[in-house]
Short mmCIF file of C-alpha atoms in Angstrom, two decimals:
data_model
loop_
_atom_site.label_atom_id
_atom_site.label_comp_id
_atom_site.label_asym_id
_atom_site.label_seq_id
_atom_site.Cartn_x
_atom_site.Cartn_y
_atom_site.Cartn_z
CA UNK A 1 4.01 7.76 -18.53
CA UNK A 2 3.53 6.10 -14.87
CA UNK A 3 0.94 4.10 -14.68
CA UNK A 4 -0.85 2.12 -11.92
CA UNK A 5 -3.13 -0.14 -12.78
CA UNK A 6 -5.48 -1.75 -10.42
CA UNK A 7 -7.78 -4.80 -10.75
CA UNK A 8 -9.64 -7.38 -8.34
CA UNK A 9 -11.97 -5.09 -6.26
CA UNK A 10 -16.16 -5.80 -6.58
CA UNK A 11 -18.50 -6.96 -4.06
CA UNK A 12 -18.18 -9.76 -1.46
CA UNK A 13 -19.70 -10.96 1.67
CA UNK A 14 -18.60 -10.59 5.18
CA UNK A 15 -16.21 -13.21 5.70
CA UNK A 16 -15.08 -13.72 2.18
CA UNK A 17 -11.59 -12.96 0.36
CA UNK A 18 -10.41 -10.30 -2.45
CA UNK A 19 -7.13 -10.08 -4.19
CA UNK A 20 -6.00 -6.76 -5.36
CA UNK A 21 -3.57 -6.23 -8.12
CA UNK A 22 -1.92 -3.11 -9.01
CA UNK A 23 0.75 -3.47 -11.98
CA UNK A 24 3.05 -0.86 -12.15
CA UNK A 25 5.00 0.92 -15.70
CA UNK A 26 7.29 3.95 -15.95
CA UNK A 27 9.10 3.32 -12.65
CA UNK A 28 12.04 1.27 -11.49
CA UNK A 29 9.73 -0.88 -9.67
CA UNK A 30 12.05 -2.74 -7.97
CA UNK A 31 13.29 0.22 -6.24
CA UNK A 32 9.89 1.33 -4.96
CA UNK A 33 7.82 0.85 -1.80
CA UNK A 34 4.76 0.14 -2.79
CA UNK A 35 1.54 0.57 -0.57
CA UNK A 36 -2.21 0.34 -0.25
CA UNK A 37 -4.26 2.67 0.91
CA UNK A 38 -7.74 3.12 1.50
CA UNK A 39 -10.95 5.84 2.02
CA UNK A 40 -14.20 4.92 3.39
CA UNK A 41 -17.06 7.08 2.85
CA UNK A 42 -16.78 9.96 5.11
CA UNK A 43 -13.46 9.25 6.85
CA UNK A 44 -9.91 10.15 5.92
CA UNK A 45 -7.07 8.17 3.82
CA UNK A 46 -5.43 5.86 5.51
CA UNK A 47 -2.41 3.38 5.22
CA UNK A 48 -3.49 -0.56 4.75
CA UNK A 49 -0.24 -2.33 3.77
CA UNK A 50 3.13 -1.15 2.90
CA UNK A 51 5.95 -3.32 0.88
CA UNK A 52 9.43 -1.93 0.57
CA UNK A 53 11.67 -2.61 -2.08
CA UNK A 54 13.74 -4.65 0.43
CA UNK A 55 10.59 -7.06 1.28
CA UNK A 56 9.59 -5.31 4.52
CA UNK A 57 6.05 -4.92 5.55
CA UNK A 58 3.63 -3.05 7.75
CA UNK A 59 0.10 -2.92 8.34
CA UNK A 60 -2.69 -1.04 10.03
CA UNK A 61 -3.47 -2.63 13.30
CA UNK A 62 -7.34 -3.24 11.70
CA UNK A 63 -6.12 -5.41 9.14
CA UNK A 64 -3.04 -7.28 10.78
CA UNK A 65 -3.73 -11.40 10.25
CA UNK A 66 -6.09 -10.65 7.74
CA UNK A 67 -4.58 -8.59 4.95
CA UNK A 68 -0.87 -9.58 3.03
CA UNK A 69 1.05 -7.50 0.90
CA UNK A 70 3.23 -8.89 -1.44
CA UNK A 71 5.33 -7.94 -4.84
CA UNK A 72 6.54 -9.69 -8.01
CA UNK A 73 9.49 -7.71 -9.15
CA UNK A 74 9.11 -9.87 -12.20
CA UNK A 75 5.82 -8.69 -13.00
CA UNK A 76 6.03 -5.23 -11.85
CA UNK A 77 3.31 -5.66 -9.77
CA UNK A 78 1.74 -5.64 -6.16
CA UNK A 79 -0.90 -7.49 -4.61
CA UNK A 80 -3.26 -7.32 -1.22
CA UNK A 81 -4.74 -10.41 0.02
CA UNK A 82 -7.89 -9.69 1.63
CA UNK A 83 -9.43 -12.71 3.74
CA UNK A 84 -12.04 -12.36 6.79
CA UNK A 85 -13.31 -9.22 4.83
CA UNK A 86 -15.54 -7.04 7.23
CA UNK A 87 -17.75 -4.64 6.20
CA UNK A 88 -15.67 -1.88 7.63
CA UNK A 89 -13.17 -2.91 5.06
CA UNK A 90 -15.64 -1.18 2.61
CA UNK A 91 -13.61 1.54 0.80
CA UNK A 92 -11.79 2.68 -2.27
CA UNK A 93 -8.60 1.16 -2.33
CA UNK A 94 -5.71 3.06 -4.12
CA UNK A 95 -2.10 1.79 -5.14
CA UNK A 96 0.81 3.98 -4.23
CA UNK A 97 4.45 4.13 -5.53
CA UNK A 98 7.25 6.02 -3.79
CA UNK A 99 11.07 6.32 -4.50
CA UNK A 100 13.62 6.66 -2.42
CA UNK A 101 13.44 9.92 -0.53
CA UNK A 102 10.25 10.38 -2.21
CA UNK A 103 11.78 11.62 -5.22
CA UNK A 104 8.36 10.08 -6.72
CA UNK A 105 4.90 9.60 -5.63
CA UNK A 106 1.91 8.13 -7.70
CA UNK A 107 -1.50 6.81 -7.42
CA UNK A 108 -3.70 4.35 -8.87
CA UNK A 109 -7.19 5.66 -10.15
CA UNK A 110 -8.75 3.56 -7.08
CA UNK A 111 -10.78 0.50 -6.99
CA UNK A 112 -13.77 0.04 -5.13
CA UNK A 113 -13.87 -2.83 -2.34
CA UNK A 114 -17.67 -3.47 -0.94
CA UNK A 115 -18.43 -6.18 1.68
CA UNK A 116 -21.78 -6.86 2.68
CA UNK A 117 -22.92 -8.09 6.03
#
């Protein structure tokens, strides 16, 4: 059974920080591309940050310089460090795991991040 279990979401004031974690099981984590996506109210889901199995990263322009994605293969966990949070970062954040050639694609349940003014 594949599971992506997220933690770390919550309520924070603008300018604050949160660290999201996503623990994966049931997949070969070390070979998976891991990503964080978000969906704000009334908006489409968007990619926030991606990290490949080799450690390459990609960020949405809106979060560059503020967010950092990382992974710990020994713990089968991917992280999203979010700094200098803004109200527009408010969204449900989802963890994603994808296999090579999209042999699998799984999603976490989502965790709410709310940034107040």
